[in-house]
Short mmCIF file of N, CA and C in Angstrom, two decimals:
data_model
loop_
_atom_site.label_atom_id
_atom_site.label_comp_id
_atom_site.label_asym_id
_atom_site.label_seq_id
_atom_site.Cartn_x
_atom_site.Cartn_y
_atom_site.Cartn_z
N MET G 144 7.64 11.94 20.06
CA MET G 144 6.70 13.03 20.19
C MET G 144 6.12 12.99 21.59
N THR G 145 6.08 14.15 22.25
CA THR G 145 5.52 14.20 23.59
C THR G 145 4.00 14.13 23.51
N ASP G 146 3.40 13.71 24.64
CA ASP G 146 1.95 13.63 24.67
C ASP G 146 1.30 14.98 24.42
N SER G 147 1.93 16.06 24.90
CA SER G 147 1.34 17.38 24.70
C SER G 147 1.39 17.81 23.24
N ALA G 148 2.28 17.23 22.43
CA ALA G 148 2.37 17.60 21.01
C ALA G 148 1.44 16.78 20.14
N ARG G 149 0.94 15.68 20.66
CA ARG G 149 0.03 14.84 19.87
C ARG G 149 -1.31 15.53 19.70
N GLY G 150 -1.83 15.47 18.51
CA GLY G 150 -3.15 16.04 18.24
C GLY G 150 -3.13 17.50 17.86
N ILE G 151 -2.01 18.18 18.10
CA ILE G 151 -1.93 19.60 17.76
C ILE G 151 -1.87 19.75 16.24
N GLY G 152 -2.62 20.71 15.73
CA GLY G 152 -2.56 21.01 14.30
C GLY G 152 -3.44 20.13 13.43
N TRP G 153 -4.31 19.34 14.03
CA TRP G 153 -5.13 18.44 13.23
C TRP G 153 -6.03 19.20 12.26
N GLY G 154 -6.45 20.41 12.65
CA GLY G 154 -7.32 21.22 11.80
C GLY G 154 -6.65 21.59 10.48
N TRP G 155 -5.34 21.86 10.53
CA TRP G 155 -4.60 22.19 9.31
C TRP G 155 -4.49 20.97 8.41
N ILE G 156 -4.28 19.82 9.02
CA ILE G 156 -4.20 18.58 8.24
C ILE G 156 -5.55 18.31 7.59
N LEU G 157 -6.63 18.53 8.36
CA LEU G 157 -7.98 18.34 7.83
C LEU G 157 -8.26 19.31 6.68
N ALA G 158 -7.87 20.58 6.85
CA ALA G 158 -8.09 21.57 5.80
C ALA G 158 -7.36 21.16 4.52
N TYR G 159 -6.13 20.70 4.67
CA TYR G 159 -5.37 20.23 3.50
C TYR G 159 -6.10 19.07 2.82
N GLY G 160 -6.60 18.14 3.62
CA GLY G 160 -7.33 17.01 3.05
C GLY G 160 -8.59 17.43 2.33
N VAL G 161 -9.37 18.33 2.93
CA VAL G 161 -10.63 18.77 2.34
C VAL G 161 -10.38 19.56 1.05
N VAL G 162 -9.39 20.46 1.08
CA VAL G 162 -9.07 21.23 -0.13
C VAL G 162 -8.61 20.29 -1.24
N SER G 163 -7.80 19.29 -0.91
CA SER G 163 -7.37 18.31 -1.91
C SER G 163 -8.56 17.54 -2.47
N LEU G 164 -9.49 17.16 -1.61
CA LEU G 164 -10.70 16.48 -2.07
C LEU G 164 -11.48 17.35 -3.06
N LEU G 165 -11.69 18.61 -2.70
CA LEU G 165 -12.45 19.52 -3.56
C LEU G 165 -11.75 19.77 -4.90
N LEU G 166 -10.44 19.99 -4.85
CA LEU G 166 -9.69 20.18 -6.10
C LEU G 166 -9.75 18.93 -6.97
N GLY G 167 -9.70 17.78 -6.34
CA GLY G 167 -9.79 16.53 -7.08
C GLY G 167 -11.12 16.38 -7.80
N ILE G 168 -12.20 16.70 -7.11
CA ILE G 168 -13.53 16.60 -7.71
C ILE G 168 -13.66 17.55 -8.90
N VAL G 169 -13.20 18.80 -8.73
CA VAL G 169 -13.27 19.78 -9.81
C VAL G 169 -12.46 19.30 -11.01
N ALA G 170 -11.26 18.80 -10.77
CA ALA G 170 -10.40 18.35 -11.88
C ALA G 170 -10.99 17.15 -12.61
N ILE G 171 -11.64 16.25 -11.89
CA ILE G 171 -12.25 15.07 -12.53
C ILE G 171 -13.40 15.49 -13.44
N PHE G 172 -14.22 16.43 -12.97
CA PHE G 172 -15.39 16.82 -13.76
C PHE G 172 -15.07 17.87 -14.82
N LEU G 173 -13.94 18.54 -14.71
CA LEU G 173 -13.51 19.52 -15.70
C LEU G 173 -12.06 19.22 -16.10
N PRO G 174 -11.82 18.07 -16.74
CA PRO G 174 -10.44 17.65 -16.97
C PRO G 174 -9.66 18.50 -17.97
N ILE G 175 -10.30 18.96 -19.03
CA ILE G 175 -9.56 19.77 -20.01
C ILE G 175 -9.18 21.12 -19.42
N PRO G 176 -10.12 21.83 -18.76
CA PRO G 176 -9.68 23.07 -18.09
C PRO G 176 -8.62 22.81 -17.01
N ALA G 177 -8.72 21.70 -16.29
CA ALA G 177 -7.72 21.38 -15.27
C ALA G 177 -6.35 21.15 -15.91
N THR G 178 -6.34 20.47 -17.05
CA THR G 178 -5.08 20.26 -17.77
C THR G 178 -4.48 21.58 -18.23
N PHE G 179 -5.32 22.43 -18.83
CA PHE G 179 -4.80 23.72 -19.30
C PHE G 179 -4.42 24.63 -18.14
N ALA G 180 -5.17 24.58 -17.05
CA ALA G 180 -4.81 25.40 -15.88
C ALA G 180 -3.44 24.97 -15.35
N ALA G 181 -3.23 23.67 -15.24
CA ALA G 181 -1.93 23.18 -14.77
C ALA G 181 -0.82 23.57 -15.75
N THR G 182 -1.11 23.50 -17.04
CA THR G 182 -0.13 23.88 -18.06
C THR G 182 0.23 25.36 -17.93
N ILE G 183 -0.77 26.21 -17.75
CA ILE G 183 -0.52 27.64 -17.65
C ILE G 183 0.22 27.98 -16.35
N VAL G 184 -0.16 27.36 -15.25
CA VAL G 184 0.53 27.61 -13.97
C VAL G 184 1.99 27.20 -14.07
N ILE G 185 2.24 26.04 -14.62
CA ILE G 185 3.62 25.57 -14.76
C ILE G 185 4.38 26.48 -15.74
N GLY G 186 3.72 26.90 -16.82
CA GLY G 186 4.34 27.82 -17.76
C GLY G 186 4.72 29.14 -17.09
N ALA G 187 3.82 29.68 -16.28
CA ALA G 187 4.10 30.93 -15.56
C ALA G 187 5.27 30.74 -14.59
N TYR G 188 5.28 29.61 -13.90
CA TYR G 188 6.39 29.32 -12.99
C TYR G 188 7.71 29.26 -13.76
N LEU G 189 7.72 28.57 -14.88
CA LEU G 189 8.95 28.45 -15.67
C LEU G 189 9.42 29.81 -16.18
N ILE G 190 8.48 30.65 -16.59
CA ILE G 190 8.85 31.99 -17.05
C ILE G 190 9.47 32.79 -15.90
N ALA G 191 8.82 32.78 -14.74
CA ALA G 191 9.35 33.52 -13.58
C ALA G 191 10.72 32.97 -13.17
N ALA G 192 10.83 31.66 -13.07
CA ALA G 192 12.10 31.05 -12.68
C ALA G 192 13.17 31.36 -13.72
N GLY G 193 12.80 31.31 -14.99
CA GLY G 193 13.75 31.61 -16.06
C GLY G 193 14.25 33.03 -16.01
N LEU G 194 13.34 33.98 -15.75
CA LEU G 194 13.75 35.38 -15.65
C LEU G 194 14.73 35.59 -14.50
N PHE G 195 14.42 35.02 -13.34
CA PHE G 195 15.31 35.20 -12.19
C PHE G 195 16.64 34.49 -12.40
N SER G 196 16.62 33.34 -13.02
CA SER G 196 17.87 32.64 -13.31
C SER G 196 18.71 33.44 -14.29
N LEU G 197 18.06 33.98 -15.29
CA LEU G 197 18.76 34.81 -16.27
C LEU G 197 19.35 36.05 -15.61
N LEU G 198 18.58 36.72 -14.77
CA LEU G 198 19.07 37.89 -14.05
C LEU G 198 20.25 37.53 -13.14
N ALA G 199 20.14 36.38 -12.46
CA ALA G 199 21.24 35.94 -11.61
C ALA G 199 22.50 35.70 -12.43
N GLY G 200 22.32 35.12 -13.62
CA GLY G 200 23.47 34.86 -14.48
C GLY G 200 24.10 36.12 -15.03
N VAL G 201 23.26 37.09 -15.38
CA VAL G 201 23.78 38.32 -15.97
C VAL G 201 24.40 39.23 -14.90
N PHE G 202 23.75 39.35 -13.75
CA PHE G 202 24.21 40.31 -12.74
C PHE G 202 24.99 39.69 -11.59
N GLY G 203 25.11 38.37 -11.55
CA GLY G 203 25.86 37.70 -10.47
C GLY G 203 27.35 37.70 -10.75
N LYS G 204 27.93 38.86 -10.78
CA LYS G 204 29.34 39.01 -11.15
C LYS G 204 30.25 38.22 -10.22
N GLY G 205 31.23 37.57 -10.80
CA GLY G 205 32.23 36.85 -10.02
C GLY G 205 31.81 35.46 -9.59
N HIS G 206 30.61 35.04 -9.94
CA HIS G 206 30.15 33.70 -9.55
C HIS G 206 30.43 32.72 -10.67
N GLU G 207 30.99 31.57 -10.35
CA GLU G 207 31.36 30.61 -11.38
C GLU G 207 30.17 29.96 -12.08
N GLY G 208 28.97 30.05 -11.50
CA GLY G 208 27.79 29.44 -12.10
C GLY G 208 27.00 30.37 -12.99
N ARG G 209 27.57 31.50 -13.37
CA ARG G 209 26.83 32.47 -14.19
C ARG G 209 26.38 31.88 -15.53
N GLY G 210 27.27 31.17 -16.20
CA GLY G 210 26.92 30.58 -17.49
C GLY G 210 25.81 29.56 -17.35
N TYR G 211 25.90 28.76 -16.31
CA TYR G 211 24.86 27.76 -16.02
C TYR G 211 23.52 28.46 -15.79
N ALA G 212 23.53 29.53 -14.98
CA ALA G 212 22.30 30.25 -14.68
C ALA G 212 21.67 30.84 -15.93
N VAL G 213 22.50 31.35 -16.85
CA VAL G 213 21.98 31.92 -18.10
C VAL G 213 21.35 30.82 -18.95
N ILE G 214 22.03 29.70 -19.08
CA ILE G 214 21.50 28.58 -19.90
C ILE G 214 20.20 28.05 -19.31
N VAL G 215 20.18 27.82 -18.00
CA VAL G 215 18.96 27.32 -17.35
C VAL G 215 17.84 28.36 -17.47
N GLY G 216 18.20 29.63 -17.33
CA GLY G 216 17.20 30.69 -17.47
C GLY G 216 16.59 30.72 -18.85
N LEU G 217 17.43 30.61 -19.86
CA LEU G 217 16.90 30.60 -21.24
C LEU G 217 16.04 29.38 -21.51
N LEU G 218 16.47 28.22 -21.05
CA LEU G 218 15.67 26.99 -21.23
C LEU G 218 14.34 27.08 -20.50
N SER G 219 14.37 27.62 -19.28
CA SER G 219 13.12 27.78 -18.51
C SER G 219 12.19 28.75 -19.20
N LEU G 220 12.73 29.87 -19.67
CA LEU G 220 11.90 30.83 -20.39
C LEU G 220 11.28 30.20 -21.63
N LEU G 221 12.07 29.49 -22.40
CA LEU G 221 11.57 28.85 -23.60
C LEU G 221 10.46 27.84 -23.26
N GLY G 222 10.73 26.99 -22.28
CA GLY G 222 9.72 26.01 -21.86
C GLY G 222 8.45 26.68 -21.37
N GLY G 223 8.58 27.72 -20.58
CA GLY G 223 7.41 28.44 -20.08
C GLY G 223 6.61 29.11 -21.18
N LEU G 224 7.30 29.72 -22.12
CA LEU G 224 6.60 30.37 -23.23
C LEU G 224 5.88 29.35 -24.11
N VAL G 225 6.49 28.20 -24.33
CA VAL G 225 5.82 27.14 -25.10
C VAL G 225 4.56 26.70 -24.37
N MET G 226 4.66 26.48 -23.06
CA MET G 226 3.49 26.03 -22.31
C MET G 226 2.38 27.08 -22.30
N MET G 227 2.76 28.35 -22.25
CA MET G 227 1.75 29.40 -22.20
C MET G 227 1.11 29.66 -23.57
N PHE G 228 1.93 29.62 -24.65
CA PHE G 228 1.43 30.03 -25.95
C PHE G 228 1.20 28.88 -26.93
N GLN G 229 1.64 27.70 -26.61
CA GLN G 229 1.36 26.49 -27.39
C GLN G 229 0.80 25.45 -26.43
N PRO G 230 -0.44 25.65 -25.96
CA PRO G 230 -0.95 24.81 -24.89
C PRO G 230 -1.03 23.32 -25.23
N MET G 231 -1.22 22.97 -26.50
CA MET G 231 -1.26 21.54 -26.84
C MET G 231 0.11 20.91 -26.63
N VAL G 232 1.15 21.57 -27.10
CA VAL G 232 2.51 21.09 -26.89
C VAL G 232 2.79 21.07 -25.38
N GLY G 233 2.34 22.12 -24.71
CA GLY G 233 2.50 22.18 -23.26
C GLY G 233 1.77 21.05 -22.56
N ALA G 234 0.56 20.72 -23.04
CA ALA G 234 -0.21 19.64 -22.43
C ALA G 234 0.49 18.29 -22.62
N ILE G 235 1.07 18.08 -23.79
CA ILE G 235 1.82 16.83 -24.01
C ILE G 235 3.03 16.78 -23.09
N SER G 236 3.75 17.91 -23.00
CA SER G 236 4.89 17.97 -22.09
C SER G 236 4.45 17.76 -20.66
N LEU G 237 3.36 18.40 -20.29
CA LEU G 237 2.83 18.25 -18.93
C LEU G 237 2.43 16.80 -18.67
N THR G 238 1.86 16.16 -19.68
CA THR G 238 1.45 14.77 -19.53
C THR G 238 2.66 13.88 -19.22
N LEU G 239 3.74 14.11 -19.94
CA LEU G 239 4.95 13.33 -19.67
C LEU G 239 5.54 13.66 -18.29
N LEU G 240 5.52 14.95 -17.92
CA LEU G 240 5.99 15.33 -16.58
C LEU G 240 5.09 14.75 -15.49
N LEU G 241 3.78 14.72 -15.77
CA LEU G 241 2.85 14.14 -14.81
C LEU G 241 3.14 12.66 -14.61
N ALA G 242 3.43 11.95 -15.68
CA ALA G 242 3.78 10.53 -15.55
C ALA G 242 5.01 10.38 -14.66
N LEU G 243 6.02 11.21 -14.87
CA LEU G 243 7.22 11.16 -14.05
C LEU G 243 6.89 11.49 -12.59
N PHE G 244 6.10 12.55 -12.37
CA PHE G 244 5.69 12.93 -11.03
C PHE G 244 4.97 11.78 -10.32
N LEU G 245 4.03 11.15 -11.02
CA LEU G 245 3.26 10.06 -10.41
C LEU G 245 4.14 8.85 -10.11
N ILE G 246 5.14 8.61 -10.92
CA ILE G 246 6.07 7.52 -10.63
C ILE G 246 6.84 7.83 -9.34
N VAL G 247 7.38 9.04 -9.25
CA VAL G 247 8.13 9.42 -8.05
C VAL G 247 7.22 9.43 -6.83
N ARG G 248 6.02 10.00 -6.98
CA ARG G 248 5.09 10.05 -5.86
C ARG G 248 4.65 8.65 -5.45
N GLY G 249 4.38 7.79 -6.42
CA GLY G 249 3.96 6.43 -6.11
C GLY G 249 5.02 5.67 -5.34
N VAL G 250 6.26 5.78 -5.77
CA VAL G 250 7.36 5.11 -5.06
C VAL G 250 7.50 5.69 -3.66
N THR G 251 7.40 7.01 -3.53
CA THR G 251 7.49 7.65 -2.23
C THR G 251 6.34 7.22 -1.32
N ASP G 252 5.13 7.20 -1.86
CA ASP G 252 3.97 6.76 -1.07
C ASP G 252 4.15 5.33 -0.58
N LEU G 253 4.64 4.46 -1.45
CA LEU G 253 4.88 3.07 -1.04
C LEU G 253 5.93 3.00 0.07
N ALA G 254 7.01 3.76 -0.10
CA ALA G 254 8.08 3.74 0.91
C ALA G 254 7.57 4.24 2.26
N TRP G 255 6.80 5.32 2.26
CA TRP G 255 6.26 5.83 3.52
C TRP G 255 5.17 4.92 4.06
N GLY G 256 4.37 4.35 3.17
CA GLY G 256 3.31 3.45 3.61
C GLY G 256 3.84 2.27 4.38
N VAL G 257 4.97 1.75 3.97
CA VAL G 257 5.58 0.63 4.68
C VAL G 257 6.01 1.05 6.09
N ARG G 258 6.36 2.32 6.27
CA ARG G 258 6.84 2.81 7.56
C ARG G 258 5.71 3.21 8.51
N PHE G 259 4.54 3.55 7.96
CA PHE G 259 3.43 4.02 8.81
C PHE G 259 2.88 2.89 9.67
N ARG G 260 2.45 3.24 10.88
CA ARG G 260 1.73 2.27 11.72
C ARG G 260 0.25 2.31 11.38
N ARG G 261 -0.31 3.51 11.32
CA ARG G 261 -1.72 3.67 10.99
C ARG G 261 -1.83 4.22 9.58
N GLY G 262 -2.84 3.83 8.87
CA GLY G 262 -3.04 4.32 7.52
C GLY G 262 -2.12 3.67 6.50
N ARG G 263 -1.46 2.59 6.91
CA ARG G 263 -0.51 1.90 6.04
C ARG G 263 -1.17 1.45 4.74
N GLY G 264 -2.32 0.80 4.86
CA GLY G 264 -3.00 0.28 3.67
C GLY G 264 -3.40 1.38 2.70
N LEU G 265 -3.90 2.51 3.25
CA LEU G 265 -4.29 3.64 2.38
C LEU G 265 -3.08 4.22 1.66
N MET G 266 -1.98 4.37 2.38
CA MET G 266 -0.79 4.97 1.77
C MET G 266 -0.22 4.04 0.71
N ILE G 267 -0.20 2.75 0.98
CA ILE G 267 0.29 1.79 -0.01
C ILE G 267 -0.64 1.77 -1.23
N ALA G 268 -1.96 1.81 -0.98
CA ALA G 268 -2.92 1.85 -2.09
C ALA G 268 -2.72 3.12 -2.93
N LEU G 269 -2.47 4.24 -2.26
CA LEU G 269 -2.22 5.49 -2.98
C LEU G 269 -0.98 5.36 -3.85
N GLY G 270 0.06 4.75 -3.32
CA GLY G 270 1.29 4.55 -4.09
C GLY G 270 1.06 3.67 -5.30
N VAL G 271 0.35 2.56 -5.12
CA VAL G 271 0.08 1.64 -6.23
C VAL G 271 -0.77 2.34 -7.30
N LEU G 272 -1.81 3.08 -6.86
CA LEU G 272 -2.66 3.78 -7.82
C LEU G 272 -1.89 4.85 -8.58
N ASN G 273 -1.02 5.58 -7.89
CA ASN G 273 -0.22 6.58 -8.59
C ASN G 273 0.68 5.93 -9.64
N LEU G 274 1.25 4.76 -9.34
CA LEU G 274 2.07 4.05 -10.32
C LEU G 274 1.21 3.54 -11.49
N LEU G 275 0.01 3.05 -11.19
CA LEU G 275 -0.90 2.62 -12.27
C LEU G 275 -1.30 3.79 -13.16
N PHE G 276 -1.58 4.95 -12.54
CA PHE G 276 -1.92 6.14 -13.31
C PHE G 276 -0.77 6.52 -14.24
N ALA G 277 0.45 6.47 -13.73
CA ALA G 277 1.62 6.80 -14.55
C ALA G 277 1.73 5.84 -15.73
N GLY G 278 1.52 4.57 -15.48
CA GLY G 278 1.57 3.59 -16.56
C GLY G 278 0.51 3.84 -17.61
N TYR G 279 -0.69 4.21 -17.18
CA TYR G 279 -1.77 4.49 -18.11
C TYR G 279 -1.46 5.73 -18.96
N ILE G 280 -0.87 6.74 -18.35
CA ILE G 280 -0.49 7.93 -19.12
C ILE G 280 0.47 7.56 -20.22
N ILE G 281 1.50 6.81 -19.88
CA ILE G 281 2.51 6.43 -20.86
C ILE G 281 1.87 5.60 -21.97
N TYR G 282 0.96 4.69 -21.60
CA TYR G 282 0.28 3.83 -22.57
C TYR G 282 -0.59 4.64 -23.54
N SER G 283 -1.25 5.68 -23.05
CA SER G 283 -2.24 6.40 -23.87
C SER G 283 -1.68 7.62 -24.61
N MET G 284 -0.40 7.85 -24.53
CA MET G 284 0.20 9.01 -25.21
C MET G 284 0.12 8.85 -26.71
N PRO G 285 -0.01 9.90 -27.49
CA PRO G 285 -0.30 11.29 -27.14
C PRO G 285 -1.79 11.62 -27.22
N VAL G 286 -2.62 10.64 -27.49
CA VAL G 286 -4.04 10.88 -27.75
C VAL G 286 -4.75 11.56 -26.58
N ALA G 287 -4.52 11.09 -25.38
CA ALA G 287 -5.28 11.59 -24.24
C ALA G 287 -4.60 12.74 -23.51
N ALA G 288 -3.65 13.41 -24.15
CA ALA G 288 -2.86 14.44 -23.48
C ALA G 288 -3.71 15.62 -22.99
N LEU G 289 -4.85 15.87 -23.61
CA LEU G 289 -5.65 17.01 -23.19
C LEU G 289 -6.43 16.77 -21.91
N ALA G 290 -7.12 15.64 -21.82
CA ALA G 290 -7.98 15.41 -20.66
C ALA G 290 -7.33 14.56 -19.58
N LEU G 291 -6.48 13.66 -19.97
CA LEU G 291 -5.93 12.71 -19.02
C LEU G 291 -5.17 13.33 -17.85
N PRO G 292 -4.32 14.33 -18.08
CA PRO G 292 -3.64 14.91 -16.91
C PRO G 292 -4.62 15.48 -15.89
N GLY G 293 -5.67 16.15 -16.36
CA GLY G 293 -6.66 16.70 -15.44
C GLY G 293 -7.39 15.63 -14.66
N ILE G 294 -7.78 14.55 -15.36
CA ILE G 294 -8.50 13.45 -14.69
C ILE G 294 -7.60 12.76 -13.68
N LEU G 295 -6.39 12.43 -14.09
CA LEU G 295 -5.49 11.72 -13.19
C LEU G 295 -5.05 12.58 -12.01
N LEU G 296 -4.78 13.85 -12.27
CA LEU G 296 -4.48 14.75 -11.16
C LEU G 296 -5.67 14.81 -10.21
N GLY G 297 -6.86 14.85 -10.79
CA GLY G 297 -8.07 14.87 -9.96
C GLY G 297 -8.17 13.66 -9.06
N PHE G 298 -7.97 12.47 -9.62
CA PHE G 298 -8.03 11.26 -8.79
C PHE G 298 -6.91 11.23 -7.76
N SER G 299 -5.73 11.68 -8.15
CA SER G 299 -4.63 11.72 -7.20
C SER G 299 -4.95 12.68 -6.05
N PHE G 300 -5.47 13.87 -6.37
CA PHE G 300 -5.86 14.81 -5.33
C PHE G 300 -6.99 14.25 -4.48
N LEU G 301 -7.95 13.59 -5.11
CA LEU G 301 -9.08 13.01 -4.39
C LEU G 301 -8.61 11.95 -3.39
N LEU G 302 -7.77 11.04 -3.83
CA LEU G 302 -7.27 10.00 -2.93
C LEU G 302 -6.35 10.58 -1.86
N SER G 303 -5.53 11.52 -2.24
CA SER G 303 -4.67 12.18 -1.27
C SER G 303 -5.51 12.92 -0.23
N GLY G 304 -6.54 13.61 -0.70
CA GLY G 304 -7.43 14.32 0.22
C GLY G 304 -8.12 13.39 1.19
N ALA G 305 -8.59 12.24 0.69
CA ALA G 305 -9.24 11.26 1.57
C ALA G 305 -8.24 10.73 2.60
N THR G 306 -7.03 10.44 2.15
CA THR G 306 -6.01 9.91 3.05
C THR G 306 -5.67 10.92 4.13
N TRP G 307 -5.41 12.18 3.76
CA TRP G 307 -5.03 13.18 4.75
C TRP G 307 -6.20 13.59 5.64
N THR G 308 -7.43 13.53 5.13
CA THR G 308 -8.59 13.78 5.98
C THR G 308 -8.69 12.71 7.06
N MET G 309 -8.46 11.45 6.68
CA MET G 309 -8.49 10.37 7.68
C MET G 309 -7.35 10.52 8.68
N PHE G 310 -6.16 10.92 8.21
CA PHE G 310 -5.04 11.15 9.12
C PHE G 310 -5.39 12.26 10.12
N ALA G 311 -6.05 13.33 9.63
CA ALA G 311 -6.41 14.45 10.50
C ALA G 311 -7.39 14.01 11.57
N LEU G 312 -8.39 13.24 11.16
CA LEU G 312 -9.38 12.78 12.13
C LEU G 312 -8.75 11.84 13.16
N ASP G 313 -7.84 11.01 12.72
CA ASP G 313 -7.12 10.14 13.65
C ASP G 313 -6.26 10.97 14.60
N HIS G 314 -5.60 12.00 14.05
CA HIS G 314 -4.76 12.89 14.85
C HIS G 314 -5.61 13.64 15.88
N ARG G 315 -6.80 14.06 15.46
CA ARG G 315 -7.73 14.74 16.37
C ARG G 315 -8.15 13.78 17.48
N GLY G 316 -8.38 12.51 17.12
CA GLY G 316 -8.75 11.52 18.13
C GLY G 316 -7.68 11.36 19.19
N GLU G 317 -6.42 11.45 18.81
CA GLU G 317 -5.32 11.39 19.79
C GLU G 317 -5.45 12.57 20.75
N SER G 318 -5.77 13.73 20.22
CA SER G 318 -5.91 14.92 21.04
C SER G 318 -7.05 14.75 22.04
N LEU G 319 -8.16 14.19 21.57
CA LEU G 319 -9.31 13.98 22.45
C LEU G 319 -9.01 12.93 23.52
N ARG G 320 -8.28 11.88 23.15
CA ARG G 320 -7.92 10.84 24.12
C ARG G 320 -7.00 11.37 25.21
N LEU G 321 -6.21 12.37 24.84
CA LEU G 321 -5.26 12.95 25.82
C LEU G 321 -5.90 14.08 26.60
N GLY G 322 -7.16 14.44 26.28
CA GLY G 322 -7.88 15.45 27.01
C GLY G 322 -7.42 16.87 26.74
N GLU G 323 -6.94 17.12 25.53
CA GLU G 323 -6.46 18.47 25.20
C GLU G 323 -7.53 19.29 24.55
#
């Protein structure tokens, strides 16, 4: 990275960190609405993706993946409708998906944390906490499916927001040191 590129864009990184912090706080204090909001958003996404996949399968003449697109479209539609109209089932499904997400994110955070020069400890801590959160979700199933996804997403957003806010301030410091 050239010296002139260092420090550029720190405000966007800071905004991302602050928004993540705020979303985390809201989700922690309103975990059931956060769980249902996430369930509904994911349900809407699955419905939209399912419709487009289905349309691609029906109208994508001559493409060898038409059957696949129709099957994926129908499965996405079904999953989305369940999440939208059976929110408890959707919350349990979301809880299991959240555990998987946190496992992948935790492993990724650990891998990147080892590579970072600055913020290494925070990134590694974030990875370990995400893995612990995933383990707790799996341990507490299905009883805590309503509130737990909202709480854990909140803490994940909160820690992520703190980490990226610190990265932004460090990035801004580089800009100030270079006199930009």
